[in-house]
Structures are given as structure tokens and as C-alpha cells.
mmCIF file of C-alpha atoms in Angstrom:
data_model
loop_
_atom_site.group_PDB
_atom_site.id
_atom_site.type_symbol
_atom_site.label_atom_id
_atom_site.label_comp_id
_atom_site.label_asym_id
_atom_site.label_seq_id
_atom_site.Cartn_x
_atom_site.Cartn_y
_atom_site.Cartn_z
ATOM 1 C CA UNK A 13 -3.826 -2.333 -17.070
ATOM 2 C CA UNK A 14 -3.435 -2.682 -13.185
ATOM 3 C CA UNK A 15 -6.971 -3.502 -12.521
ATOM 4 C CA UNK A 16 -7.174 -6.200 -15.437
ATOM 5 C CA UNK A 17 -3.718 -7.600 -14.363
ATOM 6 C CA UNK A 18 -4.808 -8.066 -10.767
ATOM 7 C CA UNK A 19 -8.026 -9.575 -11.924
ATOM 8 C CA UNK A 20 -6.353 -11.854 -14.043
ATOM 9 C CA UNK A 21 -3.960 -13.003 -11.283
ATOM 10 C CA UNK A 22 -6.761 -13.701 -8.837
ATOM 11 C CA UNK A 23 -5.352 -16.151 -6.155
ATOM 12 C CA UNK A 24 -2.117 -16.608 -8.138
ATOM 13 C CA UNK A 25 -0.776 -13.312 -6.740
ATOM 14 C CA UNK A 26 -1.097 -14.593 -3.144
ATOM 15 C CA UNK A 27 0.583 -18.051 -4.006
ATOM 16 C CA UNK A 28 3.483 -16.181 -5.734
ATOM 17 C CA UNK A 29 4.198 -13.770 -2.821
ATOM 18 C CA UNK A 30 2.859 -15.674 0.205
ATOM 19 C CA UNK A 31 6.249 -16.598 1.564
ATOM 20 C CA UNK A 32 7.648 -13.056 1.361
ATOM 21 C CA UNK A 33 4.426 -11.578 2.691
ATOM 22 C CA UNK A 34 4.384 -13.986 5.671
ATOM 23 C CA UNK A 35 7.979 -13.074 6.420
ATOM 24 C CA UNK A 36 7.888 -9.255 5.922
ATOM 25 C CA UNK A 37 4.533 -7.897 6.409
ATOM 26 C CA UNK A 38 3.880 -8.958 10.073
ATOM 27 C CA UNK A 39 7.212 -7.272 10.958
ATOM 28 C CA UNK A 40 6.384 -4.040 9.195
ATOM 29 C CA UNK A 41 3.028 -3.962 10.706
ATOM 30 C CA UNK A 42 4.362 -4.709 14.018
ATOM 31 C CA UNK A 43 6.204 -1.347 13.786
ATOM 32 C CA UNK A 44 2.920 0.534 13.191
ATOM 33 C CA UNK A 45 0.462 -1.234 15.406
ATOM 34 C CA UNK A 46 1.797 0.001 18.900
ATOM 35 C CA UNK A 47 1.900 3.636 17.506
ATOM 36 C CA UNK A 48 -1.865 3.702 16.858
ATOM 37 C CA UNK A 49 -4.653 4.281 19.707
ATOM 38 C CA UNK A 50 -7.003 1.259 20.111
ATOM 39 C CA UNK A 51 -9.962 1.155 17.639
ATOM 40 C CA UNK A 52 -8.332 3.762 15.367
ATOM 41 C CA UNK A 53 -9.509 4.330 11.931
ATOM 42 C CA UNK A 54 -7.014 2.679 9.485
ATOM 43 C CA UNK A 55 -6.927 2.861 5.691
ATOM 44 C CA UNK A 56 -5.198 0.389 3.340
ATOM 45 C CA UNK A 57 -4.558 1.402 -0.123
ATOM 46 C CA UNK A 58 -4.007 -1.759 -2.372
ATOM 47 C CA UNK A 59 -5.368 -4.299 0.068
ATOM 48 C CA UNK A 60 -5.328 -7.242 -2.548
ATOM 49 C CA UNK A 61 -6.994 -10.340 -1.166
ATOM 50 C CA UNK A 62 -6.652 -9.209 2.421
ATOM 51 C CA UNK A 63 -3.852 -11.356 3.398
ATOM 52 C CA UNK A 64 -2.112 -10.865 5.737
ATOM 53 C CA UNK A 65 -2.655 -7.185 6.278
ATOM 54 C CA UNK A 66 -6.410 -6.817 6.521
ATOM 55 C CA UNK A 67 -6.703 -9.780 8.716
ATOM 56 C CA UNK A 68 -3.806 -8.503 10.918
ATOM 57 C CA UNK A 69 -5.107 -4.951 11.289
ATOM 58 C CA UNK A 70 -9.005 -5.542 11.464
ATOM 59 C CA UNK A 71 -8.350 -7.503 14.596
ATOM 60 C CA UNK A 72 -7.551 -4.339 16.516
ATOM 61 C CA UNK A 73 -8.650 -1.236 14.371
ATOM 62 C CA UNK A 74 -11.595 0.115 12.421
ATOM 63 C CA UNK A 75 -10.161 -1.034 9.068
ATOM 64 C CA UNK A 76 -10.972 -0.036 5.467
ATOM 65 C CA UNK A 77 -9.269 -1.682 2.621
ATOM 66 C CA UNK A 78 -9.306 -0.210 -0.957
ATOM 67 C CA UNK A 79 -8.338 -1.999 -4.101
ATOM 68 C CA UNK A 80 -8.791 -1.283 -7.903
ATOM 69 C CA UNK A 81 -9.454 -4.984 -8.684
ATOM 70 C CA UNK A 82 -13.087 -6.321 -8.146
ATOM 71 C CA UNK A 83 -11.650 -9.847 -8.061
ATOM 72 C CA UNK A 84 -9.140 -8.982 -5.338
ATOM 73 C CA UNK A 85 -11.724 -7.481 -3.146
ATOM 74 C CA UNK A 86 -14.070 -10.416 -3.674
ATOM 75 C CA UNK A 87 -11.238 -12.473 -2.442
ATOM 76 C CA UNK A 88 -10.561 -10.122 0.534
ATOM 77 C CA UNK A 89 -14.214 -10.327 1.655
ATOM 78 C CA UNK A 90 -13.973 -14.166 1.679
ATOM 79 C CA UNK A 91 -10.760 -14.153 3.534
ATOM 80 C CA UNK A 92 -11.520 -11.547 6.117
ATOM 81 C CA UNK A 93 -15.389 -11.382 6.316
ATOM 82 C CA UNK A 94 -15.239 -9.024 9.355
ATOM 83 C CA UNK A 95 -13.271 -6.281 7.649
ATOM 84 C CA UNK A 96 -14.650 -3.444 5.298
ATOM 85 C CA UNK A 97 -13.537 -3.308 1.686
ATOM 86 C CA UNK A 98 -14.405 -1.250 -1.268
ATOM 87 C CA UNK A 99 -13.373 -1.258 -5.058
ATOM 88 C CA UNK A 100 -12.043 2.064 -5.770
ATOM 89 C CA UNK A 101 -9.134 3.939 -7.571
ATOM 90 C CA UNK A 102 -7.007 5.348 -5.043
ATOM 91 C CA UNK A 103 -6.333 8.591 -6.929
ATOM 92 C CA UNK A 104 -10.225 9.192 -6.948
ATOM 93 C CA UNK A 105 -10.796 8.757 -3.195
ATOM 94 C CA UNK A 106 -12.021 11.559 -1.089
ATOM 95 C CA UNK A 107 -12.176 11.691 2.836
ATOM 96 C CA UNK A 108 -12.539 14.447 5.258
ATOM 97 C CA UNK A 109 -9.233 15.788 6.771
ATOM 98 C CA UNK A 110 -7.906 14.075 9.694
ATOM 99 C CA UNK A 111 -10.061 10.844 9.180
ATOM 100 C CA UNK A 112 -7.487 8.268 9.890
ATOM 101 C CA UNK A 113 -4.809 7.482 12.568
ATOM 102 C CA UNK A 114 -2.996 5.085 10.208
ATOM 103 C CA UNK A 115 -2.693 4.598 6.425
ATOM 104 C CA UNK A 116 -0.977 1.429 4.849
ATOM 105 C CA UNK A 117 0.112 1.365 1.214
ATOM 106 C CA UNK A 118 2.449 -1.574 0.445
ATOM 107 C CA UNK A 119 3.455 -1.802 -3.073
ATOM 108 C CA UNK A 120 0.589 0.103 -4.362
ATOM 109 C CA UNK A 121 1.396 3.728 -4.756
ATOM 110 C CA UNK A 122 3.876 2.613 -7.396
ATOM 111 C CA UNK A 123 1.123 1.403 -9.653
ATOM 112 C CA UNK A 124 -0.096 4.810 -10.435
ATOM 113 C CA UNK A 125 1.966 7.223 -12.814
ATOM 114 C CA UNK A 126 4.805 9.069 -11.157
ATOM 115 C CA UNK A 127 3.421 12.357 -11.980
ATOM 116 C CA UNK A 128 0.132 11.781 -10.069
ATOM 117 C CA UNK A 129 1.958 10.374 -7.024
ATOM 118 C CA UNK A 130 2.657 13.775 -5.100
ATOM 119 C CA UNK A 131 -1.142 14.810 -5.319
ATOM 120 C CA UNK A 132 -1.995 11.449 -3.790
ATOM 121 C CA UNK A 133 0.603 11.589 -1.100
ATOM 122 C CA UNK A 134 -0.546 15.097 -0.109
ATOM 123 C CA UNK A 135 -4.146 13.635 0.166
ATOM 124 C CA UNK A 136 -2.934 11.058 2.550
ATOM 125 C CA UNK A 137 -1.270 13.728 4.712
ATOM 126 C CA UNK A 138 -4.511 15.693 4.927
ATOM 127 C CA UNK A 139 -6.512 12.457 5.618
ATOM 128 C CA UNK A 140 -4.272 11.671 8.578
ATOM 129 C CA UNK A 141 -4.943 12.851 12.146
ATOM 130 C CA UNK A 142 -2.051 14.964 13.865
ATOM 131 C CA UNK A 143 0.509 12.340 14.997
ATOM 132 C CA UNK A 144 -1.005 9.802 12.628
ATOM 133 C CA UNK A 145 1.258 7.425 10.607
ATOM 134 C CA UNK A 146 1.769 6.281 6.994
ATOM 135 C CA UNK A 147 3.552 2.995 6.429
ATOM 136 C CA UNK A 148 4.298 2.622 2.746
ATOM 137 C CA UNK A 149 6.593 0.871 0.284
ATOM 138 C CA UNK A 150 7.904 3.038 -2.738
ATOM 139 C CA UNK A 151 10.690 2.868 -5.144
ATOM 140 C CA UNK A 152 14.492 2.680 -4.260
ATOM 141 C CA UNK A 153 15.371 3.646 -7.880
ATOM 142 C CA UNK A 154 13.818 5.525 -10.803
ATOM 143 C CA UNK A 155 11.925 3.393 -13.168
ATOM 144 C CA UNK A 156 8.704 3.088 -15.108
ATOM 145 C CA UNK A 157 7.547 0.260 -17.140
ATOM 146 C CA UNK A 158 5.562 -2.765 -17.713
ATOM 147 C CA UNK A 159 5.534 -6.492 -17.603
ATOM 148 C CA UNK A 160 3.440 -8.219 -20.252
ATOM 149 C CA UNK A 161 3.462 -11.653 -18.593
ATOM 150 C CA UNK A 162 3.723 -10.897 -14.735
ATOM 151 C CA UNK A 163 3.429 -13.990 -12.673
ATOM 152 C CA UNK A 164 0.952 -15.730 -14.978
ATOM 153 C CA UNK A 165 1.004 -15.675 -18.886
ATOM 154 C CA UNK A 166 -1.555 -12.767 -20.015
ATOM 155 C CA UNK A 167 -1.372 -10.768 -16.871
ATOM 156 C CA UNK A 168 0.123 -7.304 -17.786
ATOM 157 C CA UNK A 169 1.192 -4.934 -15.014
ATOM 158 C CA UNK A 170 2.464 -1.189 -14.800
ATOM 159 C CA UNK A 171 4.818 0.398 -12.201
ATOM 160 C CA UNK A 172 6.194 3.946 -11.973
ATOM 161 C CA UNK A 173 8.441 5.113 -9.180
ATOM 162 C CA UNK A 174 11.258 7.495 -8.648
ATOM 163 C CA UNK A 175 14.245 6.971 -6.328
ATOM 164 C CA UNK A 176 14.252 6.926 -2.382
ATOM 165 C CA UNK A 177 15.848 10.149 -2.033
ATOM 166 C CA UNK A 178 13.290 11.920 -4.103
ATOM 167 C CA UNK A 179 10.425 10.237 -2.086
ATOM 168 C CA UNK A 180 12.111 11.326 1.052
ATOM 169 C CA UNK A 181 12.283 14.950 -0.173
ATOM 170 C CA UNK A 182 8.496 14.896 -0.903
ATOM 171 C CA UNK A 183 7.615 13.476 2.295
ATOM 172 C CA UNK A 184 9.534 15.943 4.336
ATOM 173 C CA UNK A 185 8.345 18.847 2.304
ATOM 174 C CA UNK A 186 4.801 17.780 3.002
ATOM 175 C CA UNK A 187 5.292 17.746 6.709
ATOM 176 C CA UNK A 188 6.030 14.093 7.351
ATOM 177 C CA UNK A 189 8.760 13.030 9.968
ATOM 178 C CA UNK A 190 10.536 9.806 8.998
ATOM 179 C CA UNK A 191 10.341 7.360 11.888
ATOM 180 C CA UNK A 192 12.402 4.987 9.969
ATOM 181 C CA UNK A 193 13.202 3.646 6.351
ATOM 182 C CA UNK A 194 14.581 0.588 5.147
ATOM 183 C CA UNK A 195 15.757 -0.831 1.680
ATOM 184 C CA UNK A 196 13.745 -3.943 0.864
ATOM 185 C CA UNK A 197 15.848 -6.011 -1.752
ATOM 186 C CA UNK A 198 13.989 -7.912 -4.550
ATOM 187 C CA UNK A 199 15.966 -9.501 -7.463
ATOM 188 C CA UNK A 200 18.460 -7.153 -8.707
ATOM 189 C CA UNK A 201 17.000 -3.976 -7.177
ATOM 190 C CA UNK A 202 14.298 -3.388 -4.559
ATOM 191 C CA UNK A 203 11.948 -1.003 -2.938
ATOM 192 C CA UNK A 204 11.984 1.463 0.049
ATOM 193 C CA UNK A 205 9.713 1.065 3.293
ATOM 194 C CA UNK A 206 8.898 4.272 5.072
ATOM 195 C CA UNK A 207 7.234 4.710 8.237
ATOM 196 C CA UNK A 208 6.167 8.290 8.573
ATOM 197 C CA UNK A 209 4.448 10.350 11.210
ATOM 198 C CA UNK A 210 2.267 13.545 10.419
#
């Protein structure tokens, strides 16, 4: 459902969220970039069309963007031709331990079933180098559900997340230190932004 939804959305996803992303994403990324050594390897999970994150990060780092949607990856390659992208399911990825200095996952982890998220998060921890950083947005409250006409008619989407305190307990149990966290309002609820250090 997630892959088909983002394929159907194509560039409509960018148009819908462009204002929010141009306002929030540069500020969030600006908190991460100074913490990473120059030319670090950085992984983004759920890169969509590459804007603005891939364009921002690939100027300074050895960037790899992953997305489930072939349509979004094709757009990303057009938008940011100098960056590296691949179509993949984040839950099926495999990298050697301590590969990346930074991992970014904005509004993407919450597209996989909640029961699978702790396994993925432990993988992210292993893939990070010591003192590496994870920048991610996850749930603020507990909810799992779908939208049958998200942004455009016929585009179905699935989300699954727990509450911020549960994510915090998971992160600390894994060995992450919270650099900062913020509530990101959206409609009647919102999400939680975490910047975490291994």
C-alpha cells in the first residue's frame, strides 16, 4: 500500500508538503550537519523525491537515499542527479556495522508496522558509527490506520506508530542518547522529532 500510494502521488506529494518541508527540514538538518565529520557517509530512509533533504545533504556528505517507491526514486534522480539513490524496503536492508555517521528518517519509519519498528531501529543503531547520529520523526501518540484518499483520490496510505514516551524508552534501551526532541504539530495531533547520538 505504501509503495503504491507514493507511486500514485508522484509529484503531488511534493506540491502538497512543499511549504512545510521548506520551513522545517532545513532547520532540522541544520541541527545534524555540524555534528558530522566532512564527507561522512549518510543514509536517508524514505527519501521520496530528494527534496529538500537529499539536495541539502549530498552537497557535503557521501549520501545514499532509499525509498520503496520507484516513481519517487526516479524523481529524486532527476532532482538531485549527483546523489546516490536506490529502490528498497528499509526493513530488508543490510549494511555492515558502523557504516554511517548519520542516518535520517523523516516521516518514514511510521509507514512500517509498529511490531517491526524495534528490529529496524536496532539495525540503525548497529549501522551507525560510534558517536553517529540518527535524526528521525516518529509518532507523538499511538495510532495505526489508513487513509484511502490521501492527498489525491485513489492514493491509499498506511501508518503505524506508538507514543513519544515509548519511542524514547526504546531508544534509550538500545543505547542512544537524546540530543534533543521536539513535538511537531500537524492538524489535531502531530509527530515527534528526535536527534539521537549512538
